[in-house]
Tab-separated table of C-alpha atoms and ligand atoms in Angstrom:
chain	number	residue	atom	x	y	z
A	264	UNK	CA	75.129	154.996	103.726
A	265	UNK	CA	72.995	156.056	106.692
A	266	UNK	CA	69.665	154.436	107.410
A	267	UNK	CA	66.978	157.063	107.947
A	268	UNK	CA	63.295	156.299	107.544
A	269	UNK	CA	61.252	158.413	105.151
A	270	UNK	CA	57.921	158.497	106.963
A	271	UNK	CA	54.872	160.649	106.246
A	272	UNK	CA	55.592	162.567	109.475
A	273	UNK	CA	59.144	163.228	108.315
A	274	UNK	CA	57.748	164.411	104.963
A	275	UNK	CA	55.288	166.819	106.619
A	276	UNK	CA	57.977	168.158	108.949
A	277	UNK	CA	60.368	168.567	105.999
A	278	UNK	CA	57.785	170.561	103.999
A	279	UNK	CA	57.135	172.795	107.013
A	280	UNK	CA	60.869	173.357	107.570
A	281	UNK	CA	61.527	174.053	103.874
A	282	UNK	CA	58.736	176.607	103.649
A	283	UNK	CA	59.814	178.354	106.873
A	284	UNK	CA	61.338	181.830	107.145
A	285	UNK	CA	64.963	180.704	107.231
A	286	UNK	CA	65.146	179.469	103.623
A	287	UNK	CA	67.537	176.918	102.153
A	288	UNK	CA	71.033	177.167	100.726
A	289	UNK	CA	70.133	174.654	98.004
A	290	UNK	CA	66.740	173.439	96.764
A	291	UNK	CA	66.892	170.400	94.465
A	292	UNK	CA	63.986	169.786	92.081
A	293	UNK	CA	63.642	166.137	91.014
A	294	UNK	CA	64.052	162.951	93.067
A	295	UNK	CA	65.724	160.650	90.537
A	296	UNK	CA	69.323	159.508	90.936
A	297	UNK	CA	70.666	162.897	89.785
A	298	UNK	CA	68.635	164.963	92.260
A	299	UNK	CA	69.130	162.471	95.109
A	300	UNK	CA	72.901	162.506	94.519
A	301	UNK	CA	72.908	166.316	94.514
A	302	UNK	CA	70.927	166.475	97.769
A	303	UNK	CA	73.430	164.109	99.402
A	304	UNK	CA	76.440	166.037	98.092
A	305	UNK	CA	75.013	169.369	99.277
A	306	UNK	CA	73.988	168.034	102.705
A	307	UNK	CA	77.417	166.434	103.142
A	308	UNK	CA	78.982	169.876	102.581
A	309	UNK	CA	76.922	171.175	105.513
A	310	UNK	CA	74.559	173.191	103.324
A	311	UNK	CA	70.920	173.680	104.357
A	312	UNK	CA	69.427	171.449	101.664
A	313	UNK	CA	65.942	170.487	100.497
A	314	UNK	CA	64.785	168.087	97.758
A	315	UNK	CA	61.290	167.837	96.251
A	316	UNK	CA	59.925	165.197	93.875
A	317	UNK	CA	56.494	165.354	92.231
A	318	UNK	CA	55.960	161.579	92.156
A	319	UNK	CA	57.631	158.964	94.297
A	320	UNK	CA	61.420	158.767	94.640
A	321	UNK	CA	62.920	157.294	91.442
A	322	UNK	CA	59.523	157.213	89.720
A	323	UNK	CA	60.960	158.869	86.582
A	324	UNK	CA	63.732	157.291	84.502
A	325	UNK	CA	65.689	156.106	87.536
A	326	UNK	CA	63.589	152.993	88.167
A	327	UNK	CA	63.315	151.836	84.548
A	328	UNK	CA	66.982	151.348	83.693
A	329	UNK	CA	68.971	148.193	82.825
A	330	UNK	CA	70.045	148.242	86.508
A	331	UNK	CA	73.737	148.049	85.621
A	332	UNK	CA	76.614	149.902	87.191
A	333	UNK	CA	78.968	149.848	84.266
A	334	UNK	CA	81.678	151.598	82.346
A	335	UNK	CA	79.892	151.042	79.043
A	336	UNK	CA	81.961	148.532	77.071
A	337	UNK	CA	80.411	149.873	73.869
A	338	UNK	CA	81.959	153.324	74.406
A	339	UNK	CA	85.387	151.705	74.108
A	340	UNK	CA	84.578	150.877	70.515
A	341	UNK	CA	83.816	154.591	70.029
A	342	UNK	CA	87.312	155.197	71.511
A	343	UNK	CA	85.869	157.255	74.382
A	344	UNK	CA	88.430	156.052	76.934
A	345	UNK	CA	87.987	158.968	79.346
A	346	UNK	CA	84.257	158.351	79.635
A	347	UNK	CA	84.736	154.626	80.278
A	348	UNK	CA	87.505	155.316	82.791
A	349	UNK	CA	85.310	157.749	84.733
A	350	UNK	CA	82.369	155.331	84.873
A	351	UNK	CA	84.579	152.361	85.816
A	352	UNK	CA	86.151	154.414	88.602
A	353	UNK	CA	82.649	155.106	89.923
A	354	UNK	CA	81.764	151.409	89.543
A	355	UNK	CA	84.754	150.477	91.721
A	356	UNK	CA	83.849	153.093	94.317
A	357	UNK	CA	80.217	151.905	94.500
A	358	UNK	CA	81.243	148.228	94.747
A	359	UNK	CA	83.751	148.750	97.513
A	360	UNK	CA	82.951	151.910	99.436
A	361	UNK	CA	79.732	153.815	98.911
A	362	UNK	CA	77.138	151.101	98.258
A	363	UNK	CA	78.572	147.561	98.551
A	364	UNK	CA	75.235	146.496	100.084
A	365	UNK	CA	73.443	147.394	96.850
A	366	UNK	CA	75.968	147.094	94.020
A	367	UNK	CA	77.047	143.542	93.216
A	368	UNK	CA	79.618	142.209	90.742
A	369	UNK	CA	77.879	140.613	87.755
A	370	UNK	CA	79.520	138.212	85.285
A	371	UNK	CA	78.501	138.314	81.599
A	372	UNK	CA	79.277	135.954	78.757
A	373	UNK	CA	80.019	137.550	75.419
A	374	UNK	CA	79.304	134.763	72.900
A	375	UNK	CA	81.640	134.700	69.886
A	376	UNK	CA	80.221	133.598	66.548
A	377	UNK	CA	83.562	133.388	64.700
A	378	UNK	CA	87.149	132.688	65.800
A	379	UNK	CA	88.365	135.988	64.372
A	380	UNK	CA	86.128	137.905	66.835
A	381	UNK	CA	88.099	136.612	69.799
A	382	UNK	CA	91.241	138.716	69.521
A	383	UNK	CA	89.321	141.872	68.645
A	384	UNK	CA	86.921	141.377	71.593
A	385	UNK	CA	89.727	140.368	73.960
A	386	UNK	CA	91.563	143.642	73.319
A	387	UNK	CA	88.417	145.637	74.161
A	388	UNK	CA	87.606	143.667	77.318
A	389	UNK	CA	91.275	143.680	78.363
A	390	UNK	CA	91.352	147.447	78.111
A	391	UNK	CA	88.054	147.610	80.028
A	392	UNK	CA	89.561	145.538	82.859
A	393	UNK	CA	92.752	147.621	82.838
A	394	UNK	CA	90.835	150.911	83.037
A	395	UNK	CA	88.812	149.529	85.970
A	396	UNK	CA	91.996	148.554	87.839
A	397	UNK	CA	93.553	151.951	87.089
A	398	UNK	CA	90.370	153.644	88.379
A	399	UNK	CA	90.601	151.641	91.616
A	400	UNK	CA	94.270	152.660	92.054
A	401	UNK	CA	95.655	149.237	91.210
A	402	UNK	CA	93.010	147.174	93.023
A	403	UNK	CA	91.017	144.532	91.204
A	404	UNK	CA	87.393	145.043	92.265
A	405	UNK	CA	85.964	142.352	89.926
A	406	UNK	CA	87.611	139.356	88.202
A	407	UNK	CA	89.285	140.023	84.831
A	408	UNK	CA	88.280	138.426	81.522
A	409	UNK	CA	88.328	134.663	81.011
A	410	UNK	CA	88.267	132.933	77.637
A	411	UNK	CA	86.031	129.937	77.107
A	412	UNK	CA	85.712	127.409	74.305
A	413	UNK	CA	82.437	125.757	73.262
A	414	UNK	CA	82.508	123.321	76.215
A	415	UNK	CA	83.246	125.946	78.870
A	416	UNK	CA	80.580	128.220	77.447
A	417	UNK	CA	78.047	125.421	77.499
A	418	UNK	CA	78.848	124.625	81.137
A	419	UNK	CA	78.019	128.202	82.191
A	420	UNK	CA	75.155	128.798	79.789
A	421	UNK	CA	73.481	125.650	78.395
A	422	UNK	CA	70.841	127.984	76.933
A	423	UNK	CA	73.305	129.267	74.319
A	424	UNK	CA	73.050	127.406	71.020
A	425	UNK	CA	76.422	125.626	70.488
A	426	UNK	CA	75.832	125.608	66.717
A	427	UNK	CA	75.804	129.409	66.718
A	428	UNK	CA	79.067	130.035	68.579
A	429	UNK	CA	82.719	129.065	68.821
A	430	UNK	CA	83.108	130.075	72.455
A	431	UNK	CA	82.763	133.143	74.665
A	432	UNK	CA	84.574	135.703	76.794
A	433	UNK	CA	83.464	136.084	80.387
A	434	UNK	CA	83.819	139.595	81.765
A	435	UNK	CA	82.463	141.406	84.819
A	436	UNK	CA	80.345	144.489	85.339
A	437	UNK	CA	77.989	145.211	88.258
A	438	UNK	CA	74.255	145.425	88.920
A	439	UNK	CA	72.146	147.527	91.275
A	440	UNK	CA	68.539	147.907	92.367
A	441	UNK	CA	68.180	151.348	90.774
A	442	UNK	CA	65.219	152.646	92.794
A	443	UNK	CA	66.719	151.414	96.080
A	444	UNK	CA	69.924	153.246	95.256
A	445	UNK	CA	67.925	156.469	94.861
A	446	UNK	CA	65.994	155.922	98.089
A	447	UNK	CA	69.224	155.179	99.979
A	448	UNK	CA	70.769	158.391	98.620
A	449	UNK	CA	67.745	160.403	99.784
A	450	UNK	CA	67.752	158.697	103.182
A	451	UNK	CA	71.456	159.334	103.605
A	452	UNK	CA	70.959	162.993	102.671
A	453	UNK	CA	68.158	163.193	105.271
A	454	UNK	CA	70.489	161.569	107.815
A	455	UNK	CA	72.898	164.443	107.153
A	456	UNK	CA	70.185	167.037	107.766
A	457	UNK	CA	68.528	167.486	104.333
A	458	UNK	CA	64.753	167.976	104.051
A	459	UNK	CA	63.042	165.625	101.600
A	460	UNK	CA	59.456	165.619	100.342
A	461	UNK	CA	58.036	163.435	97.603
A	462	UNK	CA	54.578	164.055	96.045
A	463	UNK	CA	55.644	167.720	96.005
A	464	UNK	CA	55.355	169.381	92.611
A	465	UNK	CA	57.235	172.515	91.586
A	466	UNK	CA	54.689	174.670	89.732
A	467	UNK	CA	56.590	177.962	89.574
A	468	UNK	CA	59.783	179.696	90.674
A	469	UNK	CA	60.042	182.577	93.132
A	470	UNK	CA	61.951	185.649	91.946
A	471	UNK	CA	63.596	188.356	94.061
A	472	UNK	CA	63.527	192.110	93.304
A	473	UNK	CA	66.420	191.710	90.840
A	474	UNK	CA	64.682	188.949	88.891
A	475	UNK	CA	66.909	186.168	90.289
A	476	UNK	CA	65.324	182.810	91.077
A	477	UNK	CA	64.898	182.697	94.858
A	478	UNK	CA	63.260	179.297	95.360
A	479	UNK	CA	60.086	177.620	94.170
A	480	UNK	CA	56.335	177.419	94.579
A	481	UNK	CA	55.274	173.836	95.248
A	482	UNK	CA	51.987	171.998	95.513
A	483	UNK	CA	51.733	169.302	98.167
A	484	UNK	CA	49.972	166.598	96.129
A	485	UNK	CA	48.792	164.894	99.345
A	486	UNK	CA	46.809	167.907	100.580
A	487	UNK	CA	46.534	170.164	97.511
A	488	UNK	CA	48.112	173.010	99.534
A	489	UNK	CA	50.590	175.383	97.971
A	490	UNK	CA	53.862	176.416	99.700
A	491	UNK	CA	56.709	178.776	98.934
A	492	UNK	CA	60.225	177.417	99.493
A	493	UNK	CA	62.942	180.095	99.589
A	494	UNK	CA	66.447	179.078	98.527
A	495	UNK	CA	69.666	180.902	97.657
A	496	UNK	CA	70.229	178.412	94.811
A	497	UNK	CA	67.825	176.058	93.060
A	498	UNK	CA	69.022	173.093	90.991
A	499	UNK	CA	66.830	171.635	88.277
A	500	UNK	CA	67.478	167.867	88.103
A	501	UNK	CA	64.289	166.819	86.370
A	502	UNK	CA	65.664	164.545	83.610
A	503	UNK	CA	63.320	164.440	80.617
A	504	UNK	CA	61.256	167.201	82.295
A	505	UNK	CA	64.285	169.575	82.279
A	506	UNK	CA	62.925	171.932	79.600
A	507	UNK	CA	59.402	172.013	81.081
A	508	UNK	CA	60.890	172.913	84.472
A	509	UNK	CA	63.230	175.625	83.199
A	510	UNK	CA	60.363	177.092	81.114
A	511	UNK	CA	58.767	178.034	84.463
A	512	UNK	CA	61.690	180.439	85.052
A	513	UNK	CA	62.621	181.734	81.621
A	514	UNK	CA	61.956	181.251	77.928
A	515	UNK	CA	65.583	181.966	76.985
A	516	UNK	CA	68.617	179.813	77.719
A	517	UNK	CA	69.043	176.542	79.533
A	518	UNK	CA	69.483	172.978	78.382
A	519	UNK	CA	67.939	171.179	75.438
A	520	UNK	CA	66.976	167.636	76.407
A	521	UNK	CA	65.196	165.100	74.213
A	522	UNK	CA	63.676	161.822	75.347
A	523	UNK	CA	64.984	158.538	73.959
A	524	UNK	CA	63.025	155.422	74.849
A	525	UNK	CA	64.561	152.157	75.995
A	526	UNK	CA	62.499	149.064	76.777
A	527	UNK	CA	63.158	145.782	78.581
A	528	UNK	CA	61.258	142.530	78.575
A	529	UNK	CA	61.109	140.339	81.687
A	530	UNK	CA	61.039	136.538	81.460
A	531	UNK	CA	61.096	133.925	84.271
A	532	UNK	CA	64.420	132.431	85.350
A	533	UNK	CA	63.380	129.019	83.909
A	534	UNK	CA	63.101	130.464	80.403
A	535	UNK	CA	66.908	130.717	80.042
A	536	UNK	CA	69.264	128.087	81.451
A	537	UNK	CA	72.387	130.071	82.373
A	538	UNK	CA	74.473	130.960	85.422
A	539	UNK	CA	75.702	134.306	84.104
A	540	UNK	CA	74.366	137.321	82.257
A	541	UNK	CA	74.779	137.470	78.478
A	542	UNK	CA	76.104	140.424	76.460
A	543	UNK	CA	75.449	140.809	72.737
A	544	UNK	CA	76.535	143.445	70.266
A	545	UNK	CA	73.756	144.495	67.884
A	546	UNK	CA	73.844	146.520	64.670
A	547	UNK	CA	72.695	149.579	66.638
A	548	UNK	CA	74.187	149.124	70.084
A	549	UNK	CA	74.313	146.281	72.622
A	550	UNK	CA	71.779	143.982	74.275
A	551	UNK	CA	72.017	142.589	77.817
A	552	UNK	CA	70.351	139.480	79.233
A	553	UNK	CA	70.591	140.236	82.952
A	554	UNK	CA	69.761	137.902	85.845
A	555	UNK	CA	67.356	139.744	88.127
A	556	UNK	CA	66.063	137.910	91.211
A	557	UNK	CA	63.721	135.181	89.868
A	558	UNK	CA	63.724	136.686	86.389
A	559	UNK	CA	65.806	137.757	83.420
A	560	UNK	CA	65.628	141.376	82.304
A	561	UNK	CA	66.467	141.728	78.600
A	562	UNK	CA	67.127	144.992	76.769
A	563	UNK	CA	67.437	147.610	75.644
A	564	UNK	CA	66.333	149.684	72.662
A	565	UNK	CA	66.974	153.300	71.675
A	566	UNK	CA	64.220	155.162	69.801
A	567	UNK	CA	62.995	158.781	69.922
A	568	UNK	CA	59.920	159.454	72.081
A	569	UNK	CA	57.814	162.510	71.341
A	570	UNK	CA	54.677	161.739	73.341
A	571	UNK	CA	53.865	162.285	77.036
A	572	UNK	CA	57.145	161.842	78.947
A	573	UNK	CA	55.234	160.579	81.971
A	574	UNK	CA	53.934	157.558	80.083
A	575	UNK	CA	56.468	155.833	77.809
A	576	UNK	CA	55.243	152.499	76.464
A	577	UNK	CA	56.802	149.643	74.513
A	578	UNK	CA	55.538	148.936	71.006
A	579	UNK	CA	55.250	145.519	69.362
A	580	UNK	CA	58.266	146.480	67.204
A	581	UNK	CA	60.352	147.198	70.337
A	582	UNK	CA	59.496	143.779	71.781
A	583	UNK	CA	60.280	142.062	68.454
A	584	UNK	CA	63.675	143.791	68.298
A	585	UNK	CA	64.616	142.477	71.753
A	586	UNK	CA	63.289	138.957	71.092
A	587	UNK	CA	64.990	138.729	67.671
A	588	UNK	CA	68.405	139.700	69.033
A	589	UNK	CA	68.210	137.454	72.098
A	590	UNK	CA	67.120	134.574	69.864
A	591	UNK	CA	70.221	134.981	67.682
A	592	UNK	CA	72.164	133.080	70.369
A	593	UNK	CA	69.568	131.058	72.294
A	594	UNK	CA	69.020	127.368	71.534
A	595	UNK	CA	65.344	127.558	72.527
A	596	UNK	CA	63.978	130.785	71.074
A	597	UNK	CA	61.973	133.014	73.394
A	598	UNK	CA	58.431	133.785	72.272
A	599	UNK	CA	55.852	136.302	73.428
A	600	UNK	CA	54.413	133.547	75.657
A	601	UNK	CA	57.617	133.660	77.759
A	602	UNK	CA	57.236	137.374	78.517
A	603	UNK	CA	55.748	138.186	81.908
A	604	UNK	CA	56.484	141.909	81.917
A	605	UNK	CA	57.654	144.787	79.755
A	606	UNK	CA	58.828	148.199	80.928
A	607	UNK	CA	59.941	151.377	79.208
A	608	UNK	CA	62.084	154.289	80.365
A	609	UNK	CA	63.248	157.554	78.808
A	610	UNK	CA	66.894	158.606	78.590
A	611	UNK	CA	67.352	162.332	79.123
A	612	UNK	CA	69.314	162.844	75.906
A	613	UNK	CA	71.285	166.021	76.145
A	614	UNK	CA	71.459	167.982	72.904
A	615	UNK	CA	74.870	169.427	72.051
A	616	UNK	CA	73.500	172.908	71.505
A	617	UNK	CA	72.087	174.965	74.379
A	618	UNK	CA	68.751	176.767	73.961
A	619	UNK	CA	69.034	180.236	72.410
A	620	UNK	CA	69.957	182.804	75.052
A	621	UNK	CA	72.095	180.405	77.121
A	622	UNK	CA	75.406	181.715	78.421
A	623	UNK	CA	78.213	179.495	77.164
A	624	UNK	CA	80.550	181.015	79.748
A	625	UNK	CA	78.436	179.691	82.605
A	626	UNK	CA	78.170	176.177	81.236
A	627	UNK	CA	80.254	173.123	82.028
A	628	UNK	CA	79.993	170.486	79.324
A	629	UNK	CA	81.324	167.196	80.620
A	630	UNK	CA	81.687	163.970	78.654
A	631	UNK	CA	78.137	162.852	79.174
A	632	UNK	CA	76.371	165.489	81.253
A	633	UNK	CA	76.098	169.259	81.147
A	634	UNK	CA	75.488	171.751	83.915
A	635	UNK	CA	74.494	175.314	83.138
A	636	UNK	CA	73.131	178.468	84.754
A	637	UNK	CA	69.612	178.843	83.390
A	638	UNK	CA	68.992	182.132	85.169
A	639	UNK	CA	70.549	183.806	88.202
A	640	UNK	CA	69.806	181.472	91.132
A	641	UNK	CA	68.827	178.524	88.909
A	642	UNK	CA	71.210	175.798	87.720
A	643	UNK	CA	70.223	172.871	85.491
A	644	UNK	CA	71.961	169.534	85.056
A	645	UNK	CA	71.069	166.674	82.726
A	646	UNK	CA	72.499	163.664	80.916
A	647	UNK	CA	74.830	161.131	82.506
A	648	UNK	CA	73.774	157.791	83.918
A	649	UNK	CA	73.069	156.058	87.212
A	650	UNK	CA	76.675	154.922	87.467
A	651	UNK	CA	78.109	158.452	87.410
A	652	UNK	CA	75.542	160.186	89.656
A	653	UNK	CA	78.240	161.173	92.191
A	654	UNK	CA	80.342	163.032	89.604
A	655	UNK	CA	77.225	164.813	88.312
A	656	UNK	CA	76.191	165.769	91.839
A	657	UNK	CA	79.566	167.311	92.685
A	658	UNK	CA	79.568	169.260	89.393
A	659	UNK	CA	76.032	170.564	89.963
A	660	UNK	CA	76.672	171.748	93.531
A	661	UNK	CA	80.038	173.325	92.601
A	662	UNK	CA	78.362	175.125	89.723
A	663	UNK	CA	75.428	176.367	91.790
A	664	UNK	CA	77.739	177.701	94.515
A	665	UNK	CA	80.074	179.389	92.036
A	666	UNK	CA	83.853	179.237	92.247
A	667	UNK	CA	84.210	181.043	95.569
A	668	UNK	CA	81.307	179.201	97.211
A	669	UNK	CA	82.462	175.788	95.993
A	670	UNK	CA	85.923	176.494	97.393
A	671	UNK	CA	84.434	177.353	100.794
A	672	UNK	CA	82.281	174.168	100.933
B	85	FAD	C1	66.243	152.080	79.212
B	85	FAD	C2	67.320	152.720	80.028
B	85	FAD	C3	68.336	151.932	80.558
B	85	FAD	C4	69.336	152.517	81.320
B	85	FAD	N1	70.263	151.718	81.887
B	85	FAD	C5	71.227	152.252	82.659
B	85	FAD	C6	72.144	151.403	83.316
B	85	FAD	O1	72.048	150.191	83.245
B	85	FAD	N2	73.115	151.979	84.041
B	85	FAD	C7	73.238	153.329	84.173
B	85	FAD	O2	74.183	153.771	84.819
B	85	FAD	N3	72.343	154.178	83.600
B	85	FAD	C8	71.335	153.653	82.851
B	85	FAD	N4	70.408	154.462	82.260
B	85	FAD	C9	70.498	155.914	82.461
B	85	FAD	C10	69.881	156.330	83.802
B	85	FAD	O3	68.780	155.535	84.126
B	85	FAD	C11	69.452	157.811	83.725
B	85	FAD	O4	70.520	158.589	83.245
B	85	FAD	C12	69.061	158.336	85.107
B	85	FAD	O5	68.145	157.481	85.749
B	85	FAD	C13	68.444	159.728	84.974
B	85	FAD	O6	68.139	160.175	86.266
B	85	FAD	P1	67.568	161.633	86.533
B	85	FAD	O7	67.521	161.799	88.006
B	85	FAD	O8	68.361	162.627	85.755
B	85	FAD	O9	66.108	161.614	85.903
B	85	FAD	P2	64.762	160.973	86.535
B	85	FAD	O10	65.029	159.679	87.197
B	85	FAD	O11	63.738	160.983	85.459
B	85	FAD	O12	64.369	162.017	87.663
B	85	FAD	C14	63.770	163.245	87.396
B	85	FAD	C15	62.655	163.423	88.397
B	85	FAD	O13	62.163	164.757	88.335
B	85	FAD	C16	60.807	164.702	88.734
B	85	FAD	N5	60.160	165.951	88.316
B	85	FAD	C17	59.949	166.396	87.048
B	85	FAD	N6	59.333	167.595	87.057
B	85	FAD	C18	59.146	167.925	88.368
B	85	FAD	C19	58.555	169.055	89.012
B	85	FAD	N7	58.030	170.076	88.317
B	85	FAD	N8	58.496	169.079	90.379
B	85	FAD	C20	59.045	168.042	91.101
B	85	FAD	N9	59.610	166.958	90.525
B	85	FAD	C21	59.670	166.896	89.168
B	85	FAD	C22	60.278	163.458	88.024
B	85	FAD	O14	59.098	162.962	88.627
B	85	FAD	C23	61.457	162.515	88.124
B	85	FAD	O15	61.326	161.585	89.195
B	85	FAD	C24	69.351	153.919	81.524
B	85	FAD	C25	68.320	154.707	81.001
B	85	FAD	C26	67.302	154.108	80.284
B	85	FAD	C27	66.177	154.934	79.766
């Protein structure tokens, strides 16, 4: 990735350039991983590109994740091989080519409570490793699974209660500093000629004489000034704000996106004596205990959130859920006194049905994300995850340009 500073002068110049006469080919609304990836993809195709973000880069969902670059082992148990293969292919690409400075291989121990779990778990992890190698065209980008008995498990993770397990499987995924990934994507896009302005809020869309979206009206939250940014195509990449953003253009059609809350607790490194991360299956999903600098990040949960999407918060019940599941395997149970931080984020949960008035013919439903034409000149994309941002970005730009345009760029 290129290293381009994002200074306040650069921001001011970018806003001036974006609101100039010439107009943009593509305006991206939303500076999370989805929007940042789109801006990079569009700039790399040589398109005159701009990206605006109302808060700071990655201030939405993209800085409150589990910080994993992963295929999603749990999806294997839902038999969604294609989804896992796609994400593992992206994991390999990030580890080796696009962001090896940010994405690092991360070992996890999967503690086994009963002997009979071993063969069942080994098949899943074996398939996971095989799909990763297939995605990297035969290369092994992280070590494959290793089976451990009680002694081997204890050597790697003394914190695990030996009375509660018969051994473990060690497997690899990868971790990333999520907000740095977003900032690097924006900086790389800027290095390729894109204009980028944070603290720039889209308050309305511009329409041409035929009613097509022709850019956006933005408020510079540093100065309070309003600007018009003209663009041939605008892409809405505003995550859990997707519906609020598309409502500015039309009340018919577009994506339906709900918010699902996930929380993490943060405890100091000393609270858990282990050299690797820990992976647990729960009755609802999975729980990760992830080494993070001088801390452990533990999560996550999955509950509907119907309040202000700008301010998700953890409840006492969320914290109890995380503590209870972590304590199922730890010799010294964690208590609230161990917790030094809690954070919550909202998954943009794509609903299978589009909003009434949406054109099915102009919609591409992928495994995890969907891209659709909300109105002429306005495309929306939502869903997916950090790991697959590049696939989402390519789909969004292709869709916005249309078949002929995508072929030309
Ligand atoms: C708890 C949790 C854990 C997760 N863990 C992982 C993981 O480990 N690995 C993984 O791959 N994925 C993970 N994910 C998924 C991943 O984090 C999200 O899919 C991804 O961050 C969504 O990015 P986004 O850009 O679509 O949305 P966001 O990051 O929310 O970006 C949207 C942006 O749009 C901006 N915006 C909204 N309205 C406007 C407007 N009118 N004008 C200008 N800007 C606007 C917002 O400020 C926001 O910054 C996790 C998600 C959660 C919630």
